[in-house]
PDB file of C-alpha atoms in Angstrom:
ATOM      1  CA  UNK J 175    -158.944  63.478 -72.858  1.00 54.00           C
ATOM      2  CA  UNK J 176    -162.682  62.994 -73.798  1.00 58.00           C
ATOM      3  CA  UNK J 177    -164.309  65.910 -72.306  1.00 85.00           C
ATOM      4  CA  UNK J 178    -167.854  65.308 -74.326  1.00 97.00           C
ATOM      5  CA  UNK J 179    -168.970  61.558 -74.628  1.00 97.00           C
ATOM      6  CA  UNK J 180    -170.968  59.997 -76.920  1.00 98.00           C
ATOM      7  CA  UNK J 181    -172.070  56.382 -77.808  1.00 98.00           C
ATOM      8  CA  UNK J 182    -169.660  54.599 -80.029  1.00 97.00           C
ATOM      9  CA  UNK J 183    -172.592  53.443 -82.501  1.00 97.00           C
ATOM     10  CA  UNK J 184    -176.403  53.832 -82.865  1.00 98.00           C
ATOM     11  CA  UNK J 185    -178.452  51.835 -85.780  1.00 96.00           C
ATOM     12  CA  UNK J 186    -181.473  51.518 -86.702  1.00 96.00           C
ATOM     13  CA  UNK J 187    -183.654  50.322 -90.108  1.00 97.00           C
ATOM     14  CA  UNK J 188    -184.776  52.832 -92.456  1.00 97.00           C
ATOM     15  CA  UNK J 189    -188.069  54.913 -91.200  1.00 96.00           C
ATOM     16  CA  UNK J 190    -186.920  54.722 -87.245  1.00 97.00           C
ATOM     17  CA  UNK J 191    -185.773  57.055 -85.299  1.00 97.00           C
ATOM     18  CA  UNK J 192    -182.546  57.027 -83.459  1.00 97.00           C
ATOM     19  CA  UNK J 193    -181.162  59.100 -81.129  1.00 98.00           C
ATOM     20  CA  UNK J 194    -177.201  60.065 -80.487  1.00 98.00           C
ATOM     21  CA  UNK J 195    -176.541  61.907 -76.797  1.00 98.00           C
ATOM     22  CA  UNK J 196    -173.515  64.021 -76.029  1.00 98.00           C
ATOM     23  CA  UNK J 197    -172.329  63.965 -72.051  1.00 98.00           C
ATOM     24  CA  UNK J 198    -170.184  66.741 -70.597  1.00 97.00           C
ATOM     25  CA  UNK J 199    -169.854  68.244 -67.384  1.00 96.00           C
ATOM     26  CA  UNK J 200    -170.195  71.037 -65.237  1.00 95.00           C
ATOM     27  CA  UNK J 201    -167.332  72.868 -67.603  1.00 95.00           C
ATOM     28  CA  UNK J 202    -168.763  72.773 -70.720  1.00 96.00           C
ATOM     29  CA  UNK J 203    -172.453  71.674 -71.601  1.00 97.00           C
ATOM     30  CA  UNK J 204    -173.589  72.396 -67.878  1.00 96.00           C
ATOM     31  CA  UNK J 205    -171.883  75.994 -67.806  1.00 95.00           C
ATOM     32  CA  UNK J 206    -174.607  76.825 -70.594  1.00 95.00           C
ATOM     33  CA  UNK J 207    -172.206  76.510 -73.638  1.00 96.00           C
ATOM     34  CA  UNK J 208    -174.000  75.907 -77.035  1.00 97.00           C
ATOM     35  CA  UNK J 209    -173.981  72.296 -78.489  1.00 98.00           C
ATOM     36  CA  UNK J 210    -173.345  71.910 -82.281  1.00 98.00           C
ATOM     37  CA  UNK J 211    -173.551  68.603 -83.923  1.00 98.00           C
ATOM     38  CA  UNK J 212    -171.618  67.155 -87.587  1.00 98.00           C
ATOM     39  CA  UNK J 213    -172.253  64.501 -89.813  1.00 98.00           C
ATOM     40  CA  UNK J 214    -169.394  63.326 -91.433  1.00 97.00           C
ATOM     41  CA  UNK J 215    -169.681  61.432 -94.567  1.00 95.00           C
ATOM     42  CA  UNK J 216    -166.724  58.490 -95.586  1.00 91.00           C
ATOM     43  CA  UNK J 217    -163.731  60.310 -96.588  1.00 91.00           C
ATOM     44  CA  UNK J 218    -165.263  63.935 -96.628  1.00 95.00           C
ATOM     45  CA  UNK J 219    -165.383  67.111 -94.191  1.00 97.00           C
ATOM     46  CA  UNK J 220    -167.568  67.840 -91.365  1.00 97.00           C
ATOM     47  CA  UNK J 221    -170.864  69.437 -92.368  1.00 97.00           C
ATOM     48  CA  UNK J 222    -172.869  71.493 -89.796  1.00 97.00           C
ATOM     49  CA  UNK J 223    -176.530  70.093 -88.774  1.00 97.00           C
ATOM     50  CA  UNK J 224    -177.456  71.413 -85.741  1.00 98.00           C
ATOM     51  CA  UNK J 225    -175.862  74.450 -84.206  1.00 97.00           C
ATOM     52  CA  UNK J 226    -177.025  76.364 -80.847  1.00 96.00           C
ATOM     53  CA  UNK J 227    -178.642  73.502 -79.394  1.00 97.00           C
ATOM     54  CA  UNK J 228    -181.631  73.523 -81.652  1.00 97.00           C
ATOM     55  CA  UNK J 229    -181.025  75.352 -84.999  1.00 97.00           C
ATOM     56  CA  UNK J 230    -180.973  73.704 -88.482  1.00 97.00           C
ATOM     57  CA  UNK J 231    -179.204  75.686 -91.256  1.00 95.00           C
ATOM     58  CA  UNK J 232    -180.966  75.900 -94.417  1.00 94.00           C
ATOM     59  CA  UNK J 233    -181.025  72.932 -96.508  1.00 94.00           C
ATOM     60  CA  UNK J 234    -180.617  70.325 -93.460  1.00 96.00           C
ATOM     61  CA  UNK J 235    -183.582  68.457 -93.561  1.00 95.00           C
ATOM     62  CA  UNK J 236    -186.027  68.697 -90.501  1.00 95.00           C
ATOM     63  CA  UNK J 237    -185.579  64.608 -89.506  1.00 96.00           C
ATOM     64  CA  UNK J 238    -182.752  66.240 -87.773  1.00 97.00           C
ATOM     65  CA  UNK J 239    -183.525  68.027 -84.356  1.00 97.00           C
ATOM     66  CA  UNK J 240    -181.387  68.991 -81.549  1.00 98.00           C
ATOM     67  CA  UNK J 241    -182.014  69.146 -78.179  1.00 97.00           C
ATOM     68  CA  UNK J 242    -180.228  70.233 -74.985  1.00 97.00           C
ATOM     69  CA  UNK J 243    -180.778  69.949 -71.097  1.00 96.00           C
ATOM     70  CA  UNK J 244    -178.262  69.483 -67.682  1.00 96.00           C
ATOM     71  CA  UNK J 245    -175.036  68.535 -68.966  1.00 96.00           C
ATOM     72  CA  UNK J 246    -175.855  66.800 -71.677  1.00 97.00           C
ATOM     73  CA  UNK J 247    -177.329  67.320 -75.460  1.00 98.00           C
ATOM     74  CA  UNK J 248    -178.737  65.130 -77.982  1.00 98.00           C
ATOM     75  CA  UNK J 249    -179.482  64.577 -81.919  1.00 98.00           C
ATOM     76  CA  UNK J 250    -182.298  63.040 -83.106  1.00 98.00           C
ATOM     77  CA  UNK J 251    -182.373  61.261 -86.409  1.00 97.00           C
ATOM     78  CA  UNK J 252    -186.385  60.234 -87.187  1.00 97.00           C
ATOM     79  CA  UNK J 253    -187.144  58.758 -90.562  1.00 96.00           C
ATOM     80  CA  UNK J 254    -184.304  57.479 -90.719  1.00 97.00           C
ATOM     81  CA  UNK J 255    -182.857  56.919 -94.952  1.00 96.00           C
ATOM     82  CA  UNK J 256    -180.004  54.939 -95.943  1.00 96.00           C
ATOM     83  CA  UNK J 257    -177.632  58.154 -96.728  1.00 95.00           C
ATOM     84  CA  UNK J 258    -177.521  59.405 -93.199  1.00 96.00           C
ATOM     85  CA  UNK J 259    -175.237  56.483 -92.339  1.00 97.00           C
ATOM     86  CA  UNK J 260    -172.124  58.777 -91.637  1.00 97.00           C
ATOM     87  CA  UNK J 261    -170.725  59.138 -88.428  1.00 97.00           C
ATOM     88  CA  UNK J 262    -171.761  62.351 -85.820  1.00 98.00           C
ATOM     89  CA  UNK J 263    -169.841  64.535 -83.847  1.00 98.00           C
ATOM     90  CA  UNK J 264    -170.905  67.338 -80.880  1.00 98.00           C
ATOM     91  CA  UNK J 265    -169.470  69.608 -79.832  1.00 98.00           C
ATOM     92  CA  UNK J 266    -169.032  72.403 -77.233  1.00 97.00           C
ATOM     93  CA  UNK J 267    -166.666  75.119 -75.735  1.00 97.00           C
ATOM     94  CA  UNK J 268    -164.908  74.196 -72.550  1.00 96.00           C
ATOM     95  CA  UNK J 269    -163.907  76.892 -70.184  1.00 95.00           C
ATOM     96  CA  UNK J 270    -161.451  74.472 -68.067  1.00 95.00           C
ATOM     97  CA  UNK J 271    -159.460  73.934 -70.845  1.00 93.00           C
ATOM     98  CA  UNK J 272    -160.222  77.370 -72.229  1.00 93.00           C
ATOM     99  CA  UNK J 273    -160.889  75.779 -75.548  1.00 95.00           C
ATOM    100  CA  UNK J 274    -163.527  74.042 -78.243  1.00 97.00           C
ATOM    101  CA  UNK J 275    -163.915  70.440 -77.537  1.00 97.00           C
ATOM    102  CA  UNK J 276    -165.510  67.777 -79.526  1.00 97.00           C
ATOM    103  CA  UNK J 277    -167.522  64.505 -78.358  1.00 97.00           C
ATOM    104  CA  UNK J 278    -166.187  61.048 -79.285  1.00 96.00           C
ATOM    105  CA  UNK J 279    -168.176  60.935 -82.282  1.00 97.00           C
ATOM    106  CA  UNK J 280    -170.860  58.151 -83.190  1.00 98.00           C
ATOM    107  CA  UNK J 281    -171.087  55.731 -86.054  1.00 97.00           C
ATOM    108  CA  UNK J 282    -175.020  55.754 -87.468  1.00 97.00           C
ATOM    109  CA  UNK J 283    -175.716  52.002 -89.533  1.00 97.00           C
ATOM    110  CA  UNK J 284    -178.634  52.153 -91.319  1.00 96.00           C
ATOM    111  CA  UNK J 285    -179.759  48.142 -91.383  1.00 94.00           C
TER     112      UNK J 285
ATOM    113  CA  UNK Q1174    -170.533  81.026-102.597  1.00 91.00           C
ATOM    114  CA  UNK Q1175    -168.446  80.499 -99.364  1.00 94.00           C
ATOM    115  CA  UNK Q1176    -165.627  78.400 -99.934  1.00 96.00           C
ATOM    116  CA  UNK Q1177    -162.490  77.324 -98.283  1.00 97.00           C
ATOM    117  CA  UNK Q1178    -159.699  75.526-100.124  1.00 98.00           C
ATOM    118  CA  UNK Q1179    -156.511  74.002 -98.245  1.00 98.00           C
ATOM    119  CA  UNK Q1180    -152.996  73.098 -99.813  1.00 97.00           C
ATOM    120  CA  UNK Q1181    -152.369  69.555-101.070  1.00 97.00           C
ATOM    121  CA  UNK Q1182    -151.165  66.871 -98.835  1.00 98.00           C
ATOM    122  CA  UNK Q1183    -147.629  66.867 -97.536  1.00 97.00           C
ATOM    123  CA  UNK Q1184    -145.024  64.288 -96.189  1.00 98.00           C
ATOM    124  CA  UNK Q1185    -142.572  65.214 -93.215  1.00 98.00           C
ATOM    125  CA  UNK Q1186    -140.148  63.571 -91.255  1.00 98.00           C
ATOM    126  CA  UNK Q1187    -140.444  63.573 -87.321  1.00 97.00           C
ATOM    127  CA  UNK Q1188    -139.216  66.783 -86.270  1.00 97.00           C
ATOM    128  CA  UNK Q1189    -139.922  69.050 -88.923  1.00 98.00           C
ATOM    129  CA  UNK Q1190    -142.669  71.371 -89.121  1.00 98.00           C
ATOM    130  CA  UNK Q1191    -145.775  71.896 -91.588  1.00 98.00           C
ATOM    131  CA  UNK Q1192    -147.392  74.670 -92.792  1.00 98.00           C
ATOM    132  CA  UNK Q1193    -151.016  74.399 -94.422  1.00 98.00           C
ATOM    133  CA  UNK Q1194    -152.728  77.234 -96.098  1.00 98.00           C
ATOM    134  CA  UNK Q1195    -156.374  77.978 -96.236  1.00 98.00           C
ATOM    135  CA  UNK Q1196    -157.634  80.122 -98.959  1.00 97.00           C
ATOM    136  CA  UNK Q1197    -161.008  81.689 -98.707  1.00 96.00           C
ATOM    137  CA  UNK Q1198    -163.365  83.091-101.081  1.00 94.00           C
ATOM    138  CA  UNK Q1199    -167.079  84.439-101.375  1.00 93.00           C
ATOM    139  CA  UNK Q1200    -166.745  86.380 -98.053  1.00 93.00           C
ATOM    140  CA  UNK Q1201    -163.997  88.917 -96.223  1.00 91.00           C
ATOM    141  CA  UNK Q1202    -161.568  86.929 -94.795  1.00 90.00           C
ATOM    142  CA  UNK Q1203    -161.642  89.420 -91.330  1.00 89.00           C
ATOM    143  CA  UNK Q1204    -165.292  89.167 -90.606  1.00 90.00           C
ATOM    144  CA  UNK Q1205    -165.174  85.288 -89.148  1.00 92.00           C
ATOM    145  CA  UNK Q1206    -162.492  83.628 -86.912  1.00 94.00           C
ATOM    146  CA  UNK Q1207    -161.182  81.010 -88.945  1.00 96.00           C
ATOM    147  CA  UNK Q1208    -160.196  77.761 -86.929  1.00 98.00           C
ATOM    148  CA  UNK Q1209    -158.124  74.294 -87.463  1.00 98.00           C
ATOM    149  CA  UNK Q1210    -159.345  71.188 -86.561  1.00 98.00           C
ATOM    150  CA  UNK Q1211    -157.626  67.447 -87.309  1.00 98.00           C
ATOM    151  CA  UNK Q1212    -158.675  64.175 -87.313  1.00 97.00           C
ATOM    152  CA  UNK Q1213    -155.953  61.179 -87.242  1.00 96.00           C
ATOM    153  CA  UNK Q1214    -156.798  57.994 -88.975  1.00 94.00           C
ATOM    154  CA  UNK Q1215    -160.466  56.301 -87.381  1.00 90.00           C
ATOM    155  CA  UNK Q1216    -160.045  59.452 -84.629  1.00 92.00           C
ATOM    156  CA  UNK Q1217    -162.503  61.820 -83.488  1.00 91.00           C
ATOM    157  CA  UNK Q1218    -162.208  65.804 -84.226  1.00 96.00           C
ATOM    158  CA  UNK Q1219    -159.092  67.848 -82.210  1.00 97.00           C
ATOM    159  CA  UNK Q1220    -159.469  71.608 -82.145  1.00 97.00           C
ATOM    160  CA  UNK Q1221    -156.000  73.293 -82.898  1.00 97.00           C
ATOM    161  CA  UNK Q1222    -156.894  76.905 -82.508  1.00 96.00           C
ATOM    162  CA  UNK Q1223    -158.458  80.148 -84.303  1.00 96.00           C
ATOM    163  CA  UNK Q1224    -157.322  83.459 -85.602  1.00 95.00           C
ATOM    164  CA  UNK Q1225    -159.163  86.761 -86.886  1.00 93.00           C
ATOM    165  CA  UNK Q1226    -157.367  87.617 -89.307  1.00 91.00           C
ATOM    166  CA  UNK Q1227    -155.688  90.721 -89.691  1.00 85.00           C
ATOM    167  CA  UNK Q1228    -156.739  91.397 -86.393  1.00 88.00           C
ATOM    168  CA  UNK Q1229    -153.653  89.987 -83.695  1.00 79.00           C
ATOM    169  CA  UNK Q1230    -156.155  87.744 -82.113  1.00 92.00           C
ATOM    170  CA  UNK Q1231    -155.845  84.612 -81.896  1.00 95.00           C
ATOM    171  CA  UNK Q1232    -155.838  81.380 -79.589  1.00 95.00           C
ATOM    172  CA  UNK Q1233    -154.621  77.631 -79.753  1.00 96.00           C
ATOM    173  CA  UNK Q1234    -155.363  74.895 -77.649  1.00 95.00           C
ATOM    174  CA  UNK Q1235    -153.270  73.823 -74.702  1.00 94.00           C
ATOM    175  CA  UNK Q1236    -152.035  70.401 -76.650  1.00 92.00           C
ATOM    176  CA  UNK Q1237    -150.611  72.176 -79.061  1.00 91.00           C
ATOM    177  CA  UNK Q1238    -149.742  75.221 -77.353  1.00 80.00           C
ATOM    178  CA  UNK Q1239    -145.957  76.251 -78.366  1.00 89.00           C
ATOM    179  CA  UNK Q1240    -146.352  73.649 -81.121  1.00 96.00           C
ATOM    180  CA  UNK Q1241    -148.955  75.505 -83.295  1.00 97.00           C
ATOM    181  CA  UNK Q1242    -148.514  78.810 -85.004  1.00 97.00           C
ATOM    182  CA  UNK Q1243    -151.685  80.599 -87.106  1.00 96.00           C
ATOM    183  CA  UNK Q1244    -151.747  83.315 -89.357  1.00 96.00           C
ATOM    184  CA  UNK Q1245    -153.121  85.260 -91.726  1.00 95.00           C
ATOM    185  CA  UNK Q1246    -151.963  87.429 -95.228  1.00 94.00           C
ATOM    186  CA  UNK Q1247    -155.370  89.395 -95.764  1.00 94.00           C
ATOM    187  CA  UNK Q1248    -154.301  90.467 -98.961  1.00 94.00           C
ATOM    188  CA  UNK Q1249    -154.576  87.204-100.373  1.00 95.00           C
ATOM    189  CA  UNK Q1250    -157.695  85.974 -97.987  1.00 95.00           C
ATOM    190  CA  UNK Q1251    -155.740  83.161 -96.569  1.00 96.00           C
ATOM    191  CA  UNK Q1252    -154.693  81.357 -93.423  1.00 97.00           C
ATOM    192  CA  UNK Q1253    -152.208  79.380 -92.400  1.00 97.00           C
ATOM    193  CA  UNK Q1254    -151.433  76.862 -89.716  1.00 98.00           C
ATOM    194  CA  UNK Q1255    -147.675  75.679 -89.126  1.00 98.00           C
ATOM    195  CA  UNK Q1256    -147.141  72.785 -87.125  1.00 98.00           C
ATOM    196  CA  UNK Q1257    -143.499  72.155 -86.048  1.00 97.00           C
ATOM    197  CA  UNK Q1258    -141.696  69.375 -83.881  1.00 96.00           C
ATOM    198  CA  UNK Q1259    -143.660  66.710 -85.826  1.00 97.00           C
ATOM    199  CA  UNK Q1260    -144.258  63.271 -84.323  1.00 97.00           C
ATOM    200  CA  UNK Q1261    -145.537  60.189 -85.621  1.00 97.00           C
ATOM    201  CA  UNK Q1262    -148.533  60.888 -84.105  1.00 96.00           C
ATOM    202  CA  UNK Q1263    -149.283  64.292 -85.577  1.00 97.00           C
ATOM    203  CA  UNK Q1264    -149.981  62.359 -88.726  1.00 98.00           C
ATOM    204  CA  UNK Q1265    -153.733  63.616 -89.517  1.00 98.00           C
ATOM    205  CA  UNK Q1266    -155.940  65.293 -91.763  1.00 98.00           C
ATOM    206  CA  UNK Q1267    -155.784  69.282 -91.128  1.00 98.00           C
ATOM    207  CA  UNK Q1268    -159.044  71.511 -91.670  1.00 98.00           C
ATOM    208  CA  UNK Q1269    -159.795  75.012 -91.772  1.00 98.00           C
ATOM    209  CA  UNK Q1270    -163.044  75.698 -90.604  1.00 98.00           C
ATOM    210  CA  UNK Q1271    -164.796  79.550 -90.586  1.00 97.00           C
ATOM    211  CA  UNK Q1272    -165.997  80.440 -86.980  1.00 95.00           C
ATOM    212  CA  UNK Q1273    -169.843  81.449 -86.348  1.00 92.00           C
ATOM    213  CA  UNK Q1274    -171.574  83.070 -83.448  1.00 90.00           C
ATOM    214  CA  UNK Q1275    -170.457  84.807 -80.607  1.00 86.00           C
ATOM    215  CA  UNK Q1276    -166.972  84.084 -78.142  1.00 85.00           C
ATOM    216  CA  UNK Q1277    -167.051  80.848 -76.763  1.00 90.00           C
ATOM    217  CA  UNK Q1278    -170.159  79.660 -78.767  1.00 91.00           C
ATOM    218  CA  UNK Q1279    -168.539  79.325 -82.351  1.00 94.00           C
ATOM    219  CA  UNK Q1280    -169.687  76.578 -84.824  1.00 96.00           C
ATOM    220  CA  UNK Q1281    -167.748  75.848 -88.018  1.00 97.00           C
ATOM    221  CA  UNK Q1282    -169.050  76.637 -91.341  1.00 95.00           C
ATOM    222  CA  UNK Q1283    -168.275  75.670 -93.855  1.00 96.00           C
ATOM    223  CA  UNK Q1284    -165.051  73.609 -93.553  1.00 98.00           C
ATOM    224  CA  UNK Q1285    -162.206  73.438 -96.116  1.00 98.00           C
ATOM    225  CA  UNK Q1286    -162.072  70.254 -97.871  1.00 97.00           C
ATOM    226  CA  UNK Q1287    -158.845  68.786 -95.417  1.00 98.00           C
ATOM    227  CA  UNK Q1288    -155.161  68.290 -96.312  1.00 98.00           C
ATOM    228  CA  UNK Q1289    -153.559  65.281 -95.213  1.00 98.00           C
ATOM    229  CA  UNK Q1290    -150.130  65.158 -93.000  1.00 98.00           C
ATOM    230  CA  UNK Q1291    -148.168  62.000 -93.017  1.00 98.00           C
ATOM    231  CA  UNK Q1292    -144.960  61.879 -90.677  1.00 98.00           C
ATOM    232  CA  UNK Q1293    -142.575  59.431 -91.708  1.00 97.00           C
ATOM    233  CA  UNK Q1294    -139.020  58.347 -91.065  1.00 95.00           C
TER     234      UNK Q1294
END
């Protein structure tokens, strides 16, 4: 089941900004559960950009903000450069399923 | 530096089970939960489950609950995730992933590099 949904693709040419959202519901997002988001590069593993809603670790570079509100979440991409074309994932806690849940994930092109 | 490093890939036929280690170094192994994630081919993320190791605790998801077993051998800083009654469609990379923040608000950093399952007849 998809329990956090996100758009399939996003693209945009290099210096734009884009923007990914994450949807959930009333059991995860809504319930005031932290949103995390990934980038995950061809063939590698997940890497952290955004976790609690809003924070950047060290060494992700600011074009990358999160943001939160309702049910839903989203990642913003501005200045957009030709290696962030990797596809993004959110993700939550659920307390329905009384697990960690995942969005759909979201393919970024860079034209 | 924090690093995670899984066991190579592995084939199995339907109905047999896996086990995938996950070795960590550059921190204790007991301070973090340590979860698995997979990803089948052009799929998004699944979480499995997490452990703190050494610890007893420990939770797995409801699809693979009775399916999925984690542990942990402190000694040598490493996890494991076994996987049994394969099916075609377990076929998938596995990840370890180290656990951050409170209960119900982890985020997973930094992620072991992935070992690939293939079930085949």
């Amino acid at each position: 089941q998809s329990v956090l949904t996100q758009p399939p693709s996003v693209s945009g040419a290099p210096g734009q900004r884009v923007t990914i959202s994450c949807t959930g519901s009333s059991s995860n997002i809504g319930a005031g559960y932290d949103v995390h988001w990934y980038q995950q590069l061809p063939g590698t593993a997940p890497k952290v950009l955004i976790y609690g809603n809003t924070n950047r670790p060290s060494g992700v570079p600011d074009r990358f903000s999160g943001s939160k509100s309702g049910t839903s979440a989203s990642l913003a991409i501005t200045g957009l450069q030709a290696e962030d074309e990797a596809h993004y994932y959110c993700q939550s806690y659920d307390s329905s399923l009384s697990g960690y849940v995942f969005g759909t994930g979201t393919k970024v092109t860079v034209l | 530096q924090v690093q995670l490093v899984q066991s190579g890939a592995d084939v199995k036929k339907p109905g047999a089970s896996v086990k995938v280690s996950c070795k960590a170094s550059g921190y204790t192994v007991t301070s973090h939960a340590m979860h698995w994630v997979r990803q089948a081919p052009g799929q998004r993320l699944e979480w499995m489950g997490w452990i703190i190791a050494g610890s007893g605790n420990r939770k797995y998801s409801r699809n693979f609950q009775g399916r999925v077993t984690i542990t942990s051998d402190t000694s040598a800083s490493t996890v494991y995730m076994e996987l049994s009654s394969l099916r075609f469609e377990d076929t998938a990379v596995y990840y370890c992933a180290r656990g951050w923040g409170s209960s119900e608000q982890n985020w997973f950093d930094p992620w072991g590099q992935g070992t690939l399952v293939t079930v085949s007849s």
